[in-house]
Amino acid sequence: MTDTQHVEAELAKRYRQPKGVEQFGAEVVPDELRTVRWWDIFAMVLNFVVNPGTIVISGALVAAGMSLWEATLTGFLSIVVGFSVYLVAATVGVDYGIPGLVSMRAVFGTRGAAVTSVLRAVSSVYWFAFQTVAGGVGIAAVLRSLFDREISQTLIIVCFAVFQILVATVGYGSLKVLSRVAFLLKIAFSVVIVVMLMTYPKESFHPDAVFSFAGTGHGKAALIALWTTSMAAAWFSNFTDSADFCRYSRTRVDMWIGTFLAAVVGQLICSFLGGYAVAAVLGKSENAFDVIVTATQGAVWLLVLILVYIVLDNWTINVQNLYTAGLAITTLFSRVGRFWGTLVVGVIGLGASLAPGLISGYTGYMENLANLFAPMAGVFVAHYVVLLKTRLDVPALFRPDSRYAYWRGFNWVALFWVVVGYFINRAVPTQYLNIVVTAVTVGALYLASMAVARRRWRVAAVGCEPVHLRAGATVEGPAPADQAREPAGQGG
């Protein structure tokens, strides 16, 4: 038995987890398991981006008044803005093999980072519920055409959610295998659906008509900025878990290429697919899947294909949503393993998916999440990139009395600016890219505050010191290292 196999066996015993599932939660992933290359990351991220929710949102942009090209541009800009922080945070996983939320302890304190874990869990549960509802709407539309009768959407959502929860508990290995298969099928199915829409025997569906459709709204620049910010806010809310998908990666280059390329390609697929469908009906429908089902003209094989497409879309993204939420639970409760954490958030997400108004309230939910995650992103980048220079003392992340304890476990300077940033983000109009304004402003103010704090308090100076110290995985997390040990300090 290798050292890694021994560690996995010990983790399974400690957390009472089934054998055959991923055992690593908050623990460091051993080097021998970190072999994932860019194409697997590409497949995972593309499957994360191409999903029923993103397709529905892309169609909603056209229904809101945009043309197909304006909706596509909006989607692309949302990726550029949203992934600016996402890619920075992902380096933590590549460099140190730890979940993103564990790295938050270096910024917000060994106890203060619990705030980020709670927000991540809440955000992931919301996204799980949102995607389940969006997928349920699409499945209901297909089944209605197949059987010419209404099928209970609640029943569809419950069955769909339970299936996804069971798959998510397996862990990273299932993500990788599932993503490889789903990637090929999604590309093929996307091409078939686009061709089907383009050849539908109605003038407004013809490519010339769709490509020349100018939209019905006014003030397009403000509309594009508004939706760019709302969509980018979703990726801002995911920056704390970007490392989760990269902690098995081989190099930073693999992560950068796989992640950003997949995000751009995936968003373009969704923007074109959802936007084309709604533009084909002149923006008179908000649900792209209703249009797509209509375009099948009742052909059973096409309806089955679309059903499989929706299931695959929802399956891949929600497995990832539950995976990150499960990791958030393991960082909050040291006695809960990844398997059980995933199961718990899955049950909560199932309950949330039965709540009405999830899709219609998308921009409102995103605005509330952005108010918190935008300043948090600004503080994280300022501390991790500027102060720590991306160099972490990994063993210290697992000790409450380490260099990252700051003031009794909390970096009050960081938490203060997150609270202030919340009100800044609310004050700046969304169409002025408030999440970017907030992140940059809060990041600069945080650096200025820490410059003063480092001169006044030794605990602040120690917490800002760049230390590149990795560690192997054990059942207790990384073992303490003498060279990383610093007094916790009591604020003076």
Coordinates of N, CA, C and O in Angstrom, one line a residue, residues 102-245:
V102 N -9.7 27.0 2.2 CA -8.6 26.8 3.2 C -7.6 28.0 3.0 O -7.1 28.5 4.0
S103 N -7.3 28.4 1.8 CA -6.4 29.5 1.5 C -7.0 30.8 2.1 O -6.2 31.8 2.4
M104 N -8.3 30.9 2.2 CA -8.9 32.2 2.8 C -8.5 32.4 4.2 O -8.5 33.5 4.7
R105 N -8.0 31.4 4.9 CA -7.5 31.6 6.3 C -6.3 32.5 6.3 O -6.1 33.1 7.3
A106 N -5.5 32.5 5.3 CA -4.3 33.3 5.2 C -4.7 34.8 5.1 O -3.9 35.7 5.6
V107 N -5.9 35.1 4.6 CA -6.3 36.4 4.4 C -7.2 36.9 5.5 O -7.0 38.0 6.1
F108 N -8.2 36.1 5.9 CA -9.3 36.6 6.8 C -9.0 36.0 8.2 O -9.8 36.4 9.1
G109 N -8.0 35.2 8.4 CA -7.7 34.6 9.7 C -8.2 33.2 9.8 O -9.1 32.8 9.1
T110 N -7.6 32.4 10.7 CA -7.9 31.0 10.8 C -9.3 30.8 11.2 O -9.9 29.7 11.0
R111 N -9.9 31.7 11.9 CA -11.3 31.6 12.3 C -12.2 32.5 11.5 O -13.3 32.2 11.2
G112 N -11.7 33.7 11.1 CA -12.5 34.6 10.3 C -12.8 34.1 8.9 O -13.8 34.4 8.3
A113 N -12.0 33.1 8.4 CA -12.3 32.5 7.1 C -13.6 31.7 7.1 O -14.1 31.4 6.0
A114 N -14.2 31.4 8.3 CA -15.4 30.7 8.3 C -16.5 31.5 7.6 O -17.5 30.9 7.1
V115 N -16.4 32.8 7.6 CA -17.4 33.7 6.9 C -17.4 33.3 5.4 O -18.5 33.2 4.8
T116 N -16.2 33.2 4.8 CA -16.2 32.8 3.4 C -16.7 31.4 3.1 O -17.4 31.2 2.1
S117 N -16.5 30.5 4.1 CA -17.0 29.2 3.9 C -18.6 29.1 3.9 O -19.2 28.5 3.1
V118 N -19.1 29.9 4.8 CA -20.6 30.0 4.9 C -21.2 30.6 3.6 O -22.1 30.1 3.1
L119 N -20.6 31.7 3.2 CA -21.0 32.3 2.0 C -20.9 31.4 0.8 O -21.8 31.4 -0.1
R120 N -19.8 30.7 0.7 CA -19.6 29.7 -0.4 C -20.7 28.6 -0.4 O -21.2 28.3 -1.4
A121 N -21.0 28.1 0.8 CA -22.0 27.1 0.9 C -23.4 27.6 0.5 O -24.1 26.9 -0.3
V122 N -23.7 28.8 1.0 CA -25.0 29.4 0.6 C -25.1 29.6 -0.9 O -26.1 29.3 -1.6
S123 N -24.0 30.2 -1.5 CA -24.0 30.5 -2.9 C -24.1 29.2 -3.7 O -24.9 29.1 -4.7
S124 N -23.4 28.1 -3.3 CA -23.4 26.9 -4.1 C -24.8 26.2 -4.0 O -25.3 25.7 -5.0
V125 N -25.4 26.3 -2.8 CA -26.8 25.8 -2.7 C -27.8 26.5 -3.6 O -28.6 25.9 -4.2
Y126 N -27.6 27.9 -3.6 CA -28.5 28.6 -4.5 C -28.3 28.2 -6.0 O -29.3 28.0 -6.7
W127 N -27.0 28.1 -6.4 CA -26.8 27.7 -7.8 C -27.3 26.3 -8.1 O -27.8 26.1 -9.2
F128 N -27.1 25.4 -7.1 CA -27.7 24.1 -7.3 C -29.2 24.1 -7.5 O -29.7 23.5 -8.5
A129 N -29.9 24.9 -6.7 CA -31.3 25.0 -6.8 C -31.7 25.7 -8.1 O -32.6 25.3 -8.8
F130 N -31.0 26.8 -8.5 CA -31.3 27.5 -9.7 C -31.1 26.6 -10.9 O -32.0 26.6 -11.8
Q131 N -30.0 25.9 -11.0 CA -29.8 25.0 -12.1 C -30.8 23.9 -12.2 O -31.2 23.5 -13.3
T132 N -31.2 23.4 -11.0 CA -32.1 22.3 -11.0 C -33.5 22.8 -11.5 O -34.2 22.1 -12.3
V133 N -33.9 24.0 -11.1 CA -35.2 24.5 -11.6 C -35.1 24.8 -13.1 O -36.0 24.5 -13.8
A134 N -34.0 25.4 -13.5 CA -33.8 25.7 -14.9 C -33.9 24.4 -15.8 O -34.5 24.4 -16.8
G135 N -33.2 23.4 -15.3 CA -33.2 22.1 -16.0 C -34.6 21.5 -15.9 O -35.1 20.9 -16.9
G136 N -35.3 21.6 -14.8 CA -36.6 21.1 -14.7 C -37.6 21.7 -15.6 O -38.5 21.1 -16.2
V137 N -37.4 23.0 -15.9 CA -38.3 23.7 -16.8 C -38.1 23.2 -18.2 O -39.0 22.9 -19.0
G138 N -36.8 22.9 -18.6 CA -36.5 22.4 -19.9 C -37.0 21.0 -20.1 O -37.6 20.6 -21.1
I139 N -36.8 20.2 -19.1 CA -37.3 18.8 -19.1 C -38.8 18.7 -19.2 O -39.3 17.9 -20.0
A140 N -39.5 19.6 -18.5 CA -40.9 19.6 -18.5 C -41.4 20.0 -19.9 O -42.4 19.4 -20.4
A141 N -40.7 20.9 -20.6 CA -41.1 21.3 -21.9 C -40.9 20.2 -22.9 O -41.8 19.9 -23.8
V142 N -39.9 19.4 -22.8 CA -39.6 18.3 -23.7 C -40.7 17.1 -23.4 O -41.3 16.6 -24.4
L143 N -40.9 16.8 -22.2 CA -41.8 15.8 -21.8 C -43.2 16.1 -22.3 O -44.0 15.2 -22.7
R144 N -43.6 17.4 -22.2 CA -44.9 17.9 -22.6 C -45.1 17.6 -24.1 O -46.2 17.1 -24.5
S145 N -44.1 17.8 -24.9 CA -44.2 17.5 -26.3 C -44.1 16.0 -26.6 O -44.8 15.5 -27.5
L146 N -43.3 15.2 -25.9 CA -43.2 13.8 -26.1 C -44.5 13.1 -25.8 O -45.0 12.2 -26.5
F147 N -45.2 13.4 -24.6 CA -46.3 12.7 -24.2 C -47.6 13.5 -24.3 O -48.7 12.9 -23.9
D148 N -47.5 14.7 -24.8 CA -48.7 15.5 -25.0 C -49.5 15.7 -23.7 O -50.8 15.6 -23.7
R149 N -48.8 15.9 -22.6 CA -49.5 16.0 -21.3 C -48.5 16.7 -20.4 O -47.3 16.7 -20.6
E150 N -49.1 17.4 -19.4 CA -48.3 18.1 -18.4 C -47.7 17.1 -17.3 O -48.5 16.2 -16.8
I151 N -46.4 17.1 -17.1 CA -45.8 16.3 -16.1 C -45.4 17.3 -14.9 O -45.0 18.4 -15.1
S152 N -45.7 16.8 -13.7 CA -45.4 17.6 -12.5 C -44.0 18.1 -12.5 O -43.1 17.3 -12.5
Q153 N -43.8 19.4 -12.6 CA -42.4 20.0 -12.6 C -41.8 19.7 -11.2 O -40.6 19.5 -11.1
T154 N -42.6 19.7 -10.1 CA -42.0 19.4 -8.8 C -41.4 18.0 -8.8 O -40.4 17.8 -8.2
L155 N -42.2 17.0 -9.3 CA -41.7 15.7 -9.4 C -40.4 15.6 -10.2 O -39.5 14.9 -9.8
I156 N -40.3 16.3 -11.3 CA -39.1 16.3 -12.1 C -38.0 16.8 -11.4 O -36.9 16.2 -11.4
I157 N -38.2 17.9 -10.7 CA -37.1 18.6 -9.9 C -36.6 17.7 -8.8 O -35.4 17.5 -8.6
V158 N -37.5 17.0 -8.1 CA -37.1 16.1 -7.0 C -36.3 15.0 -7.5 O -35.2 14.6 -7.0
C159 N -36.8 14.3 -8.5 CA -36.0 13.1 -9.1 C -34.7 13.5 -9.7 O -33.7 12.8 -9.5
F160 N -34.7 14.7 -10.4 CA -33.4 15.2 -11.0 C -32.4 15.5 -9.9 O -31.2 15.2 -10.0
A161 N -32.9 16.2 -8.8 CA -32.0 16.6 -7.8 C -31.4 15.4 -7.0 O -30.2 15.3 -6.7
V162 N -32.2 14.4 -6.7 CA -31.7 13.2 -6.0 C -30.6 12.5 -6.8 O -29.6 12.1 -6.3
F163 N -30.9 12.4 -8.1 CA -29.9 11.7 -9.0 C -28.6 12.5 -9.0 O -27.5 11.9 -8.9
Q164 N -28.6 13.8 -9.0 CA -27.4 14.6 -9.0 C -26.6 14.5 -7.7 O -25.4 14.4 -7.6
I165 N -27.4 14.4 -6.6 CA -26.8 14.3 -5.3 C -26.0 13.0 -5.2 O -24.9 13.0 -4.7
L166 N -26.6 11.9 -5.6 CA -25.9 10.6 -5.5 C -24.6 10.6 -6.3 O -23.6 10.1 -5.9
V167 N -24.6 11.3 -7.5 CA -23.4 11.3 -8.3 C -22.3 12.2 -7.7 O -21.1 11.9 -7.7
A168 N -22.7 13.3 -7.1 CA -21.8 14.3 -6.6 C -21.0 13.7 -5.4 O -19.9 14.1 -5.1
T169 N -21.6 12.8 -4.6 CA -21.0 12.3 -3.5 C -19.7 11.5 -3.8 O -18.9 11.2 -2.9
V170 N -19.6 11.0 -5.0 CA -18.5 10.2 -5.5 C -17.2 11.0 -5.4 O -16.1 10.6 -5.0
G171 N -17.3 12.3 -5.9 CA -16.1 13.2 -5.8 C -15.5 13.5 -7.1 O -16.0 13.4 -8.2
Y172 N -14.2 14.0 -7.0 CA -13.5 14.5 -8.2 C -13.3 13.5 -9.3 O -13.4 13.9 -10.5
G173 N -13.1 12.3 -9.0 CA -13.0 11.3 -10.1 C -14.2 11.2 -11.0 O -14.1 11.1 -12.2
S174 N -15.4 11.3 -10.4 CA -16.6 11.3 -11.2 C -16.7 12.5 -12.0 O -17.2 12.5 -13.1
L175 N -16.3 13.7 -11.5 CA -16.3 14.9 -12.2 C -15.5 14.8 -13.5 O -15.9 15.2 -14.6
K176 N -14.3 14.2 -13.4 CA -13.3 14.1 -14.5 C -13.9 13.2 -15.6 O -13.9 13.6 -16.8
V177 N -14.3 12.0 -15.2 CA -14.9 11.0 -16.2 C -16.1 11.6 -16.8 O -16.3 11.5 -18.0
L178 N -17.0 12.1 -16.0 CA -18.3 12.6 -16.5 C -18.1 13.8 -17.5 O -18.7 13.8 -18.5
S179 N -17.1 14.6 -17.1 CA -16.8 15.8 -18.0 C -16.3 15.4 -19.4 O -16.6 16.0 -20.4
R180 N -15.5 14.3 -19.4 CA -14.9 13.9 -20.7 C -16.0 13.4 -21.6 O -16.0 13.8 -22.8
V181 N -16.9 12.6 -21.1 CA -18.0 12.1 -21.9 C -19.0 13.2 -22.3 O -19.4 13.3 -23.5
A182 N -19.4 14.0 -21.3 CA -20.4 15.0 -21.5 C -19.9 16.1 -22.5 O -20.6 16.6 -23.3
F183 N -18.6 16.4 -22.5 CA -18.0 17.4 -23.3 C -18.2 17.0 -24.8 O -18.7 17.9 -25.6
L184 N -17.9 15.8 -25.2 CA -18.1 15.4 -26.6 C -19.6 15.4 -27.0 O -19.9 15.9 -28.1
L185 N -20.4 14.9 -26.1 CA -21.8 14.9 -26.4 C -22.4 16.3 -26.5 O -23.3 16.6 -27.4
K186 N -22.0 17.2 -25.6 CA -22.5 18.6 -25.7 C -22.2 19.3 -27.0 O -23.0 20.0 -27.5
I187 N -20.9 19.1 -27.4 CA -20.5 19.8 -28.6 C -21.4 19.3 -29.8 O -21.9 20.1 -30.6
A188 N -21.5 17.9 -29.9 CA -22.3 17.3 -31.0 C -23.7 17.8 -30.9 O -24.3 18.2 -31.9
F189 N -24.3 17.7 -29.7 CA -25.7 18.1 -29.6 C -26.0 19.6 -29.9 O -27.0 19.9 -30.4
S190 N -25.0 20.4 -29.5 CA -25.2 21.9 -29.7 C -25.2 22.1 -31.2 O -26.0 23.0 -31.6
V191 N -24.4 21.5 -31.9 CA -24.4 21.6 -33.4 C -25.7 21.2 -34.0 O -26.3 21.9 -34.8
V192 N -26.2 20.1 -33.6 CA -27.5 19.6 -34.1 C -28.6 20.5 -33.8 O -29.5 20.8 -34.6
I193 N -28.7 21.1 -32.5 CA -29.7 22.0 -32.2 C -29.7 23.3 -33.0 O -30.7 23.8 -33.4
V194 N -28.5 23.8 -33.2 CA -28.3 25.0 -34.0 C -28.8 24.8 -35.4 O -29.5 25.6 -36.0
V195 N -28.4 23.7 -36.0 CA -28.8 23.4 -37.4 C -30.3 23.2 -37.4 O -31.0 23.7 -38.3
M196 N -30.9 22.6 -36.4 CA -32.4 22.4 -36.3 C -33.1 23.8 -36.3 O -34.1 24.0 -37.0
L197 N -32.6 24.7 -35.5 CA -33.2 26.0 -35.4 C -33.0 26.8 -36.7 O -34.0 27.4 -37.2
M198 N -31.9 26.7 -37.4 CA -31.6 27.4 -38.6 C -32.5 26.9 -39.8 O -32.8 27.6 -40.7
T199 N -32.8 25.6 -39.7 CA -33.6 25.0 -40.8 C -35.1 24.9 -40.5 O -35.8 24.3 -41.3
Y200 N -35.5 25.4 -39.4 CA -37.0 25.4 -39.1 C -37.7 26.2 -40.1 O -37.3 27.3 -40.5
P201 N -38.8 25.7 -40.7 CA -39.5 26.3 -41.8 C -40.4 27.5 -41.4 O -41.6 27.5 -41.5
K202 N -39.7 28.5 -40.9 CA -40.4 29.8 -40.6 C -39.3 30.9 -40.8 O -38.2 30.8 -40.5
E203 N -39.8 31.9 -41.5 CA -38.9 33.0 -42.0 C -38.0 33.6 -40.8 O -36.8 33.8 -41.0
S204 N -38.6 33.8 -39.7 CA -37.9 34.5 -38.6 C -36.7 33.6 -38.0 O -35.9 34.1 -37.3
F205 N -36.8 32.3 -38.3 CA -35.7 31.3 -37.8 C -34.5 31.3 -38.8 O -33.5 30.7 -38.4
H206 N -34.7 31.8 -40.0 CA -33.6 31.7 -40.9 C -32.4 32.5 -40.4 O -32.6 33.6 -39.8
P207 N -31.2 32.1 -40.6 CA -30.0 32.8 -40.1 C -30.0 34.3 -40.5 O -29.6 35.1 -39.7
D208 N -30.4 34.6 -41.7 CA -30.3 36.0 -42.1 C -31.3 36.9 -41.3 O -30.9 38.0 -40.9
A209 N -32.4 36.3 -40.9 CA -33.4 37.0 -40.1 C -32.9 37.2 -38.7 O -33.0 38.2 -38.1
V210 N -32.3 36.1 -38.1 CA -31.8 36.1 -36.7 C -30.6 37.0 -36.6 O -30.5 37.8 -35.7
F211 N -29.7 36.9 -37.6 CA -28.5 37.7 -37.5 C -28.8 39.2 -37.7 O -28.0 40.1 -37.2
S212 N -29.8 39.5 -38.4 CA -30.2 41.0 -38.6 C -31.2 41.5 -37.6 O -31.5 42.7 -37.6
F213 N -31.7 40.6 -36.7 CA -32.6 41.1 -35.7 C -31.9 42.0 -34.7 O -30.9 41.7 -34.1
A214 N -32.4 43.3 -34.6 CA -31.7 44.3 -33.9 C -32.1 44.4 -32.4 O -31.6 45.2 -31.7
G215 N -33.1 43.6 -32.0 CA -33.6 43.7 -30.6 C -34.7 44.7 -30.5 O -35.0 45.4 -31.5
T216 N -35.3 44.7 -29.4 CA -36.4 45.6 -29.2 C -36.2 46.7 -28.1 O -37.1 47.5 -27.9
G217 N -35.1 46.7 -27.5 CA -34.8 47.6 -26.4 C -34.1 48.9 -26.8 O -33.7 49.0 -27.9
H218 N -34.1 49.8 -25.9 CA -33.4 51.1 -26.0 C -32.3 51.2 -24.9 O -32.4 50.5 -23.9
G219 N -31.4 52.1 -25.1 CA -30.3 52.2 -24.1 C -29.5 50.9 -24.0 O -29.2 50.4 -23.0
K220 N -29.0 50.4 -25.2 CA -28.3 49.2 -25.2 C -27.0 49.1 -24.4 O -26.7 48.1 -23.8
A221 N -26.3 50.2 -24.4 CA -25.0 50.3 -23.7 C -25.3 50.0 -22.2 O -24.6 49.2 -21.5
A222 N -26.3 50.7 -21.6 CA -26.6 50.5 -20.2 C -27.1 49.1 -20.0 O -26.8 48.5 -18.9
L223 N -27.8 48.5 -20.9 CA -28.4 47.2 -20.8 C -27.2 46.1 -20.8 O -27.2 45.2 -20.0
I224 N -26.3 46.3 -21.7 CA -25.1 45.4 -21.8 C -24.3 45.5 -20.5 O -23.9 44.5 -20.0
A225 N -24.1 46.7 -20.0 CA -23.3 46.9 -18.8 C -24.0 46.2 -17.6 O -23.4 45.6 -16.8
L226 N -25.3 46.4 -17.5 CA -26.1 45.8 -16.4 C -26.0 44.3 -16.4 O -25.7 43.7 -15.4
W227 N -26.2 43.7 -17.6 CA -26.2 42.2 -17.6 C -24.7 41.7 -17.6 O -24.5 40.6 -17.1
T228 N -23.8 42.4 -18.1 CA -22.4 42.0 -18.0 C -22.0 41.9 -16.5 O -21.4 40.9 -16.0
T229 N -22.4 42.9 -15.7 CA -22.1 42.9 -14.3 C -22.8 41.8 -13.6 O -22.3 41.1 -12.7
S230 N -24.1 41.6 -13.9 CA -24.9 40.6 -13.2 C -24.3 39.2 -13.5 O -24.2 38.3 -12.6
M231 N -23.9 38.9 -14.7 CA -23.4 37.6 -15.1 C -22.0 37.4 -14.5 O -21.6 36.3 -14.1
A232 N -21.2 38.5 -14.6 CA -19.8 38.4 -14.0 C -19.9 38.2 -12.5 O -19.0 37.6 -11.9
A233 N -20.9 38.7 -11.9 CA -21.0 38.6 -10.4 C -21.1 37.1 -10.0 O -20.7 36.7 -9.0
A234 N -21.7 36.3 -10.9 CA -21.8 34.9 -10.7 C -20.4 34.3 -10.5 O -20.2 33.4 -9.7
W235 N -19.5 34.7 -11.4 CA -18.1 34.2 -11.4 C -17.4 34.8 -10.2 O -16.5 34.1 -9.6
F236 N -17.6 36.0 -9.9 CA -17.0 36.6 -8.7 C -17.4 35.7 -7.4 O -16.6 35.5 -6.5
S237 N -18.7 35.3 -7.4 CA -19.1 34.5 -6.3 C -18.5 33.1 -6.2 O -18.7 32.4 -5.2
N238 N -17.9 32.7 -7.3 CA -17.3 31.4 -7.4 C -15.8 31.4 -7.2 O -15.1 30.4 -7.2
F239 N -15.2 32.6 -7.0 CA -13.7 32.7 -6.9 C -13.2 31.9 -5.7 O -12.0 31.4 -5.8
T240 N -13.9 31.8 -4.6 CA -13.4 31.1 -3.5 C -13.3 29.6 -3.7 O -12.6 28.9 -2.9
D241 N -13.9 29.1 -4.7 CA -13.8 27.6 -4.9 C -13.1 27.3 -6.3 O -13.1 26.1 -6.7
S242 N -12.6 28.3 -6.9 CA -11.9 28.0 -8.2 C -10.7 27.0 -8.0 O -10.4 26.2 -8.9
A243 N -10.0 27.1 -6.9 CA -8.9 26.2 -6.6 C -9.4 24.8 -6.4 O -8.6 23.8 -6.6
D244 N -10.6 24.5 -6.1 CA -11.1 23.2 -5.8 C -11.0 22.3 -7.1 O -10.7 21.1 -6.9
F245 N -11.2 22.9 -8.3 CA -11.1 22.1 -9.5 C -9.7 22.0 -10.0 O -9.4 21.3 -11.0

